[in-house]
Tab-separated table of C-alpha atoms in Angstrom:
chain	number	residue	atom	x	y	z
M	223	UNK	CA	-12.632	25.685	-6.599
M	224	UNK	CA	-9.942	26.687	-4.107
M	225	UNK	CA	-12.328	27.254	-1.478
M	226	UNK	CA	-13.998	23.440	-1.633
M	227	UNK	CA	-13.456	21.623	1.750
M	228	UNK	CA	-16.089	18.955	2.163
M	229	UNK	CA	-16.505	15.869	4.452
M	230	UNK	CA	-19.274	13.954	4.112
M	231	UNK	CA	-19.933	10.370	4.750
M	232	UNK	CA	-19.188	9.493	0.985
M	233	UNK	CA	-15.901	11.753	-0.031
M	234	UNK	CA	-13.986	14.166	1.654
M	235	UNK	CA	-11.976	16.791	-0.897
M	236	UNK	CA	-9.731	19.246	0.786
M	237	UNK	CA	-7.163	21.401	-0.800
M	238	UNK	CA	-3.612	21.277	-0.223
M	239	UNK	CA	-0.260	22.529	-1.697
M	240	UNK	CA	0.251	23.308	-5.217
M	241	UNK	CA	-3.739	23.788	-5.728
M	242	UNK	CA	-4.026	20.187	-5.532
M	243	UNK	CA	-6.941	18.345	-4.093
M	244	UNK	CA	-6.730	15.203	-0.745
M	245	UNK	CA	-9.260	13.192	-1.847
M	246	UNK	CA	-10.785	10.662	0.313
M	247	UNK	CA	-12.440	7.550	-1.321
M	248	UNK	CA	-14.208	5.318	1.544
M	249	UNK	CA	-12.641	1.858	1.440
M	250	UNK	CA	-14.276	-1.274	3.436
M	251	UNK	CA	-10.978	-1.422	5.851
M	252	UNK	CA	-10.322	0.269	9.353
M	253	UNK	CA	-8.696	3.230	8.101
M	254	UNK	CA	-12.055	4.467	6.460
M	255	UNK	CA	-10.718	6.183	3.968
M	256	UNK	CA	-7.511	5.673	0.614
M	257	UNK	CA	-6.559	9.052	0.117
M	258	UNK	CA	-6.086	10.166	-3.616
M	259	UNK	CA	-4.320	13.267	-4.865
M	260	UNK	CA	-5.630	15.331	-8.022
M	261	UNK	CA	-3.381	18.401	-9.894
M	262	UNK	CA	-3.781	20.512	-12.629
M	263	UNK	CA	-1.314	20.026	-15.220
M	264	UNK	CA	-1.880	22.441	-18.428
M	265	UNK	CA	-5.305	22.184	-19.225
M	266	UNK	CA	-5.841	19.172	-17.911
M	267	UNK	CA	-5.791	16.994	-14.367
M	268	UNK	CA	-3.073	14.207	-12.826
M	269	UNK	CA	-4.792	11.612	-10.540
M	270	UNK	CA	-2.488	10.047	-8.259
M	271	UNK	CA	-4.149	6.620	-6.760
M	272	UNK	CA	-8.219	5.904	-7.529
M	273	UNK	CA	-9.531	4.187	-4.449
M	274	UNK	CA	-11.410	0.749	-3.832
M	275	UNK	CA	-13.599	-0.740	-6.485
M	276	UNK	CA	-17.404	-0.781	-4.760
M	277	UNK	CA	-20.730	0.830	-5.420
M	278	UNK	CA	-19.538	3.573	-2.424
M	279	UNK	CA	-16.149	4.002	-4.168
M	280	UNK	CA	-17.548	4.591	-7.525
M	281	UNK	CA	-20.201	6.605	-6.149
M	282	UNK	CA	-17.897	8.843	-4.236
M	283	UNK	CA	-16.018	9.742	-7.607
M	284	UNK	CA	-18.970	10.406	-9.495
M	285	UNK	CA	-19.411	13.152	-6.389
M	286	UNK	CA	-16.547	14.032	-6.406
M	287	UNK	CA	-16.359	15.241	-9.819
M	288	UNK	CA	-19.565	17.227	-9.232
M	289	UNK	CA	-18.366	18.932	-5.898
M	290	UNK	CA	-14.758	20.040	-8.186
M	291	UNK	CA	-16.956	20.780	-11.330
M	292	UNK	CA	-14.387	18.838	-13.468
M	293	UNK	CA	-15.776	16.366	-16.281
M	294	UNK	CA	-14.054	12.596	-16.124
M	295	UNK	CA	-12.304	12.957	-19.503
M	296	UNK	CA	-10.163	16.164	-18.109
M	297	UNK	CA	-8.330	13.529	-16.435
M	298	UNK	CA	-5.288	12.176	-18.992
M	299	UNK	CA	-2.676	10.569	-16.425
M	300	UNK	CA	-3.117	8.348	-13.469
M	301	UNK	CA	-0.299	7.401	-11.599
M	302	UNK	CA	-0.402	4.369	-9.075
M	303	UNK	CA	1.738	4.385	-6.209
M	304	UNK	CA	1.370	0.194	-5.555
M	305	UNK	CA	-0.982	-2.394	-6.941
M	306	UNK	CA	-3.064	-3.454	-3.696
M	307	UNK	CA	-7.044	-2.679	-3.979
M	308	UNK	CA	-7.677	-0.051	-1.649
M	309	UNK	CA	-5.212	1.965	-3.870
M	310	UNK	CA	-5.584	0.359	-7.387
M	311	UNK	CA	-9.080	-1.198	-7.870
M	312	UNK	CA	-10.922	1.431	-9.187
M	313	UNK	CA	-8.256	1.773	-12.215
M	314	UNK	CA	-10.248	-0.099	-15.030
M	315	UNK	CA	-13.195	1.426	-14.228
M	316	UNK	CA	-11.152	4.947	-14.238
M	317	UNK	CA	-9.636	4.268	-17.487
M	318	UNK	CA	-12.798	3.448	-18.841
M	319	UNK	CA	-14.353	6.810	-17.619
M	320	UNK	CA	-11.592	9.243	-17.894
M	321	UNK	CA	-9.675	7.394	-20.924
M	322	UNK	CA	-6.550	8.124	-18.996
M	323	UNK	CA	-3.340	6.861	-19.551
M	324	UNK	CA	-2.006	4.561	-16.391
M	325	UNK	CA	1.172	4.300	-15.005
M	326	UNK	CA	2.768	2.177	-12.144
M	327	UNK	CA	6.613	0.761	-11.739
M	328	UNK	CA	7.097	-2.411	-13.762
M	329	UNK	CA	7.262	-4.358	-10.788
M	330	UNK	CA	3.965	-3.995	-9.474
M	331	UNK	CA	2.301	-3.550	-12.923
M	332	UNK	CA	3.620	-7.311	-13.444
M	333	UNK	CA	2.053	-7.982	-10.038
M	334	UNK	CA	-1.531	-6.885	-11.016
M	335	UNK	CA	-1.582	-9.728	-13.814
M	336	UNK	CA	0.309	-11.956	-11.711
M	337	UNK	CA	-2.437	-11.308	-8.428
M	338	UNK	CA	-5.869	-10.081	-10.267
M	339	UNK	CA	-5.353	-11.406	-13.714
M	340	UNK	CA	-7.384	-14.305	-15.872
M	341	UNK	CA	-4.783	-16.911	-15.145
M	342	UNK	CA	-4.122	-16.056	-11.491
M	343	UNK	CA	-3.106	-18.793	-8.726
M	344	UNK	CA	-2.280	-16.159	-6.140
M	345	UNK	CA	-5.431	-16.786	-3.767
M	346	UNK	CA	-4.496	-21.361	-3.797
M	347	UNK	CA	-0.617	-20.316	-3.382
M	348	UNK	CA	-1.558	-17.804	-0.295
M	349	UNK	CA	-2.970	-20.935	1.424
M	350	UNK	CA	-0.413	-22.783	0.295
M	351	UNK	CA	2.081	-20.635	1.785
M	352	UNK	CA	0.153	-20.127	5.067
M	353	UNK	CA	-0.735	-23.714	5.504
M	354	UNK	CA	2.914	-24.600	4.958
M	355	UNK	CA	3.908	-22.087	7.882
M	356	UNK	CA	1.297	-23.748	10.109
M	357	UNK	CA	-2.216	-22.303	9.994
M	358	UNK	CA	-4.633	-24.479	10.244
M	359	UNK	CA	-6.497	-26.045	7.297
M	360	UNK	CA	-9.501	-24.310	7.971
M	361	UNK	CA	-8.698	-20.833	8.861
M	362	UNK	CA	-6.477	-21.276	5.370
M	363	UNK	CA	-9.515	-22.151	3.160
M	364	UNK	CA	-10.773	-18.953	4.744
M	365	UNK	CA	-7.922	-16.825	3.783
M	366	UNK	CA	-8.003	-18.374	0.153
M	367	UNK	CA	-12.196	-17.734	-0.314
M	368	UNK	CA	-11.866	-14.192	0.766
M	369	UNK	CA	-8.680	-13.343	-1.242
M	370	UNK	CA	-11.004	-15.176	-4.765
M	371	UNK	CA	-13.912	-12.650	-3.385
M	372	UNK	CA	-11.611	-10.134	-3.440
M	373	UNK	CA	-10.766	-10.092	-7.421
M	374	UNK	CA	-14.231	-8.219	-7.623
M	375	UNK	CA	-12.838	-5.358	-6.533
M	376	UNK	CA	-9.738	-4.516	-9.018
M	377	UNK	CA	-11.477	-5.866	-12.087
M	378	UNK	CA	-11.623	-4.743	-15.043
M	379	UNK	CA	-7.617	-4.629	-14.703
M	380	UNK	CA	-6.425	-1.877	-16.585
M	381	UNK	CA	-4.190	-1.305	-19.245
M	382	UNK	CA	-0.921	-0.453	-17.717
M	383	UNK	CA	1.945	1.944	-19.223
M	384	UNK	CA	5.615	1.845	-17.232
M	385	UNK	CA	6.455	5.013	-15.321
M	386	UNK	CA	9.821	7.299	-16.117
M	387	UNK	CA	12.064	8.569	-13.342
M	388	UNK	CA	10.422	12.038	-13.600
M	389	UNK	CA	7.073	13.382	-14.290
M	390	UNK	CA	4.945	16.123	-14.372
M	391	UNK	CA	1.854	17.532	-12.598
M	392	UNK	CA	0.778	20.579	-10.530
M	393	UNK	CA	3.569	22.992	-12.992
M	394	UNK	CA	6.234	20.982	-11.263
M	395	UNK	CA	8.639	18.104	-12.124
M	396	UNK	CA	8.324	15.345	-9.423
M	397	UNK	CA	11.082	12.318	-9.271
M	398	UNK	CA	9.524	9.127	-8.629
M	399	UNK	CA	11.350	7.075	-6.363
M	400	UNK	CA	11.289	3.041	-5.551
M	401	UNK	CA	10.183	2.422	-2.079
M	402	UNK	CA	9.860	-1.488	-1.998
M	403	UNK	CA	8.314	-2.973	1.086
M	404	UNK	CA	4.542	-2.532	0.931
M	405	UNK	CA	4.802	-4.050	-2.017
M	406	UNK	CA	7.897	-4.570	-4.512
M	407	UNK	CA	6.910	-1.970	-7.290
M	408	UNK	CA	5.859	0.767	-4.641
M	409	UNK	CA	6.508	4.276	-5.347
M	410	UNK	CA	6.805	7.781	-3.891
M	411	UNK	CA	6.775	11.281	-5.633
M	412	UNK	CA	9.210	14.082	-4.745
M	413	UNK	CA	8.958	17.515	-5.441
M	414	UNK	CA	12.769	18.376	-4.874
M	415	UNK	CA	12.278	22.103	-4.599
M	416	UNK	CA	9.950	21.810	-1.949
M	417	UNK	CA	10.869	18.820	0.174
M	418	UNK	CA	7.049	17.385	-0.292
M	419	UNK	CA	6.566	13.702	-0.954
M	420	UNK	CA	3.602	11.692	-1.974
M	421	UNK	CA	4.070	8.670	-0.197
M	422	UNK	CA	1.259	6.120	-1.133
M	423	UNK	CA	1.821	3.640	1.885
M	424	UNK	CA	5.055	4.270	2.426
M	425	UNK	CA	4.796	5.893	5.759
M	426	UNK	CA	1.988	6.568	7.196
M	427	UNK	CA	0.568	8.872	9.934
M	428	UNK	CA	-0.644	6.702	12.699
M	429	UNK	CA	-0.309	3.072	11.471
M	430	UNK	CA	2.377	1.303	10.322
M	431	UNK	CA	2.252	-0.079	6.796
M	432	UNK	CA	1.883	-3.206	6.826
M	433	UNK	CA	5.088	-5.319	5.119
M	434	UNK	CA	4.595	-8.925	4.400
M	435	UNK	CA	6.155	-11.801	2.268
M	436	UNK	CA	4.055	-12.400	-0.846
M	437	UNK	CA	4.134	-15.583	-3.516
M	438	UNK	CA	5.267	-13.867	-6.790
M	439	UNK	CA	6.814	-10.647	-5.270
M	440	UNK	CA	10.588	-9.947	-3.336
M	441	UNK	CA	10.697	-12.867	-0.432
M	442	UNK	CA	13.158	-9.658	1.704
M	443	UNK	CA	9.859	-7.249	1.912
M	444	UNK	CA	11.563	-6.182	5.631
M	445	UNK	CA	15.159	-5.517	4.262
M	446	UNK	CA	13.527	-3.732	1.498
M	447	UNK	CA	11.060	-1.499	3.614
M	448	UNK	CA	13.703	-0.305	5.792
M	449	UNK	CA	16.698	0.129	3.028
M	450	UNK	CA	13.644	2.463	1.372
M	451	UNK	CA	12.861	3.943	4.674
M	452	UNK	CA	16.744	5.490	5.100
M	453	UNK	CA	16.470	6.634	1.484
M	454	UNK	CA	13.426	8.709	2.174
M	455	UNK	CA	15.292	9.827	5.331
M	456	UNK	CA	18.062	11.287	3.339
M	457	UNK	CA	15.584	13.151	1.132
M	458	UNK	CA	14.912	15.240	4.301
M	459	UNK	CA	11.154	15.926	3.495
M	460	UNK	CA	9.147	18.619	5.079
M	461	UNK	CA	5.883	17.040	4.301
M	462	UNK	CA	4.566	13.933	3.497
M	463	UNK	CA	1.038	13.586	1.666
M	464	UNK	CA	-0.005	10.096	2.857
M	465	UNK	CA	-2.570	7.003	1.565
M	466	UNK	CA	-4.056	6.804	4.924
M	467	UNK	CA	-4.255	8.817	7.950
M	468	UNK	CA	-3.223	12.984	8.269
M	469	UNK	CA	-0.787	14.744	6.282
M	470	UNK	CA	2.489	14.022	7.915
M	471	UNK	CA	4.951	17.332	8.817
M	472	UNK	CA	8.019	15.531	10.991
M	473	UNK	CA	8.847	12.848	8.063
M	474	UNK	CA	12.130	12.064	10.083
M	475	UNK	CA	11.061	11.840	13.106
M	476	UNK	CA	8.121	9.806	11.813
M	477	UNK	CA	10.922	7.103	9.692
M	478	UNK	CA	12.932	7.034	13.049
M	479	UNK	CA	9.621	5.555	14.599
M	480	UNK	CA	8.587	3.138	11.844
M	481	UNK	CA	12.574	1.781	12.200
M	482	UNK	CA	11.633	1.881	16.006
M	483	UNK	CA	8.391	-0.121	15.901
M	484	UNK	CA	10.103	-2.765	13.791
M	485	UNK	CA	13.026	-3.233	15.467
M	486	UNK	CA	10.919	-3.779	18.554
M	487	UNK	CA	8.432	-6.016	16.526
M	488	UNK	CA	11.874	-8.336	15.527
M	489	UNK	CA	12.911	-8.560	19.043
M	490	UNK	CA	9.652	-9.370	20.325
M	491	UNK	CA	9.365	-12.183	17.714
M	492	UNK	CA	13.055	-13.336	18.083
M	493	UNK	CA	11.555	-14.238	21.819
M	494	UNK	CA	9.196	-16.026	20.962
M	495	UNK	CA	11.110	-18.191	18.488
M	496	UNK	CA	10.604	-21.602	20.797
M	497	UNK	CA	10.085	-24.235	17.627
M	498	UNK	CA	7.055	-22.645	16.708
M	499	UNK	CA	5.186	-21.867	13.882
M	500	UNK	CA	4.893	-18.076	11.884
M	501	UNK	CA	0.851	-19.240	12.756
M	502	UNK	CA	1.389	-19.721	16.394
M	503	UNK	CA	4.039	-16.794	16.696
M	504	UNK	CA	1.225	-14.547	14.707
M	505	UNK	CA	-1.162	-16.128	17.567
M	506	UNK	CA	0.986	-14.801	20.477
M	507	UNK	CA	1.541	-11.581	18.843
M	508	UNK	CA	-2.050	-10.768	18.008
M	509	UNK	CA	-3.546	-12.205	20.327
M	510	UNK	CA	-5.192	-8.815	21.855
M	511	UNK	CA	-7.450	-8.884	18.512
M	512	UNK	CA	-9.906	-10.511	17.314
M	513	UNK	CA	-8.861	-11.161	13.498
M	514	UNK	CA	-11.347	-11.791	10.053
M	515	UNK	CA	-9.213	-13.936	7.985
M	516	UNK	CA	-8.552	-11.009	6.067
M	517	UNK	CA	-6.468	-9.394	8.662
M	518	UNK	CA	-5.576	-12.995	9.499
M	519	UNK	CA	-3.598	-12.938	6.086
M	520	UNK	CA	-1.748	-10.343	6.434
M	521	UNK	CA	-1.190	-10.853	10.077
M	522	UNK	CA	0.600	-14.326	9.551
M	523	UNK	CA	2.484	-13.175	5.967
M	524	UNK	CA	3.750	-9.551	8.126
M	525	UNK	CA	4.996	-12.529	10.948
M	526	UNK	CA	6.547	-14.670	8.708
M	527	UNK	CA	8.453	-11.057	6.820
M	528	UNK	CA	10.001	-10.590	10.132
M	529	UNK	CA	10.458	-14.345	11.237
M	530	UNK	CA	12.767	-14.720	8.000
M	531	UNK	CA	14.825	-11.296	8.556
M	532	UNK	CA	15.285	-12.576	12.031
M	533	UNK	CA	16.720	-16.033	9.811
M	534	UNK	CA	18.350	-14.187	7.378
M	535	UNK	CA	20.746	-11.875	10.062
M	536	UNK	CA	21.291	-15.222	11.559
M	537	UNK	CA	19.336	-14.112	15.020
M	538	UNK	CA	17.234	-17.412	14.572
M	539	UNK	CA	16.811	-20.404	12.918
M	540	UNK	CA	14.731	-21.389	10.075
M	541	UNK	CA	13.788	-25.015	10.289
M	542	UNK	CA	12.315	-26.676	7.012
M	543	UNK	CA	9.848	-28.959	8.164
M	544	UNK	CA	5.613	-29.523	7.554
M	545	UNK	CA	5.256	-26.569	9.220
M	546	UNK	CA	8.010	-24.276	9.079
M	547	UNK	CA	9.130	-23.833	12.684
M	548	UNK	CA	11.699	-21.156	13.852
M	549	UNK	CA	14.231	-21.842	17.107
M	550	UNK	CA	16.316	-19.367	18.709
M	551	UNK	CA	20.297	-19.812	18.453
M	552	UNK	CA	22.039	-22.512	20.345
């Protein structure tokens, strides 16, 4: 099995440290692929993160498992690094195939009912929330359609189990830390011995995650990201296995960046702070791309996370209104 390095247009498997496998699951998004990490442990396997829930997702699993020659039900943990549906919606279905037993931080567990579950109100209070910070009405029916077509793809929900501090897979104990910003209940794994981390979207090769303000989850997503960014940094990692993108060898150098590009992103936006709207400030700053309303969504929620740090360090002003405008300082 070592010896299994395959790309194809459905799944790529490579191997990497600890005889564990990089598994690439194609997701609908412009970063192709949700990478998904699978170790021995005992007789058995730990699956770290399951990928998108389409007919190509499932389908690349079911090869998957044929290319490794391991049967579904050798699978008895799963451990999710965040909720969001490139890296969780395939976990029903998993459960139901594998019978594994799922765990994710409380946090985000509580966000899969509160987003994706039966009684849900996420998708109405997203357009709520963007409406109220200026976008127009129809561009914010948009948002709210695509986020309702969206539950398809991380139902069935699964059932969920709380993680510990420390766990076990690949013969080696692995701390999980919190790393809130991409989403509240995000986690990393850290082999201490070896300085490796399995970051889940965390940081990310080429792209940086994206860090937005959320009904339901922390309203500080930016003063979270980049408190969890300097405790990563003190870890002093020596490699980084990633959600997206390559493997990452310079973690440090790569965190100094990502504080870099944000504190450049927060200067940019304190500029344009003129008694505008997060819509029309999201407008200015994106306006190189043409956006689908699902990028539109997380472009304006990522502009309003840094319009509000801006507010909070006192930097700008926050003006309650119908919309929400921000000013620059007297």
């Amino acid at each position: 099995m070592s010896n299994i390095h395959k790309k194809g247009e459905s799944v790529t498997i490579e191997p990497i440290d600890f005889n564990g496998y990089r598994i690439g699951i194609p997701i609908p998004f412009p970063m192709k692929y949700v990478y998904c990490y699978l170790f021995k442990q005992d007789s058995h396997y730990v699956l770290i993160d399951v990928g998108y829930n389409n007919k190509r997702g499932r389908a690349a699993w079911e090869e998957a498992f044929q290319e490794l020659n391991i049967h579904p039900n050798q699978i008895k943990t799963i451990y999710l690094t965040h909720f969001h549906p490139d890296h969780a919606g395939l976990a029903g279905w998993m459960q139901q195939l594998t019978g594994a037993q799922i765990y994710m931080h409380e946090i985000d567990a509580q966000m899969m009912q509160h987003v994706w579950g039966d009684e849900s109100r996420q998708a109405e209070n997203i357009k709520e929330m963007v409406a109220r910070h200026g976008t127009p009405l129809v561009l914010a029916d948009e948002i709210e359609r695509q986020m309702v077509l969206m539950i398809d793809h991380i139902r069935p929900l699964p059932a969920i189990s709380v993680i510990a501090e420390q766990v076990e897979f690949a013969e080696k104990h692995w701390k999980v830390i919190h790393t809130p910003g991409h989403s509240t209940g995000h986690i990393c794994f850290f082999q201490e011995e070896e300085k490796v981390l399995i970051s889940g979207d965390h940081i990310l090769d080429k792209i940086t995650p994206n860090i937005s303000v959320w009904p339901g989850s922390s309203q500080t997503p930016l003063h979270d990201y980049i408190r969890s960014l300097y405790k990563v940094r003190d870890l002093h990692v020596k490699k980084a296995f990633s959600g997206h993108g390559n493997p990452i060898d310079h973690v440090n150098k790569r965190i100094d960046q990502l504080l870099v590009h944000h504190e450049e992103r927060l200067a940019a936006m304190e500029g344009m702070a003129l008694g505008r709207s997060a819509f029309e400030v999201a407008e200015a700053s994106f306006a190189h791309k043409e956006l689908t309303p699902h990028q539109w969504r997380f472009a304006i929620a990522e502009t309003i996370a840094h319009l509000d740090y801006l507010s909070f360090e006192n930097r700008i002003n926050k003006v309650i209104g119908n919309p929400i405008k921000y000013n620059q300082l007297n």
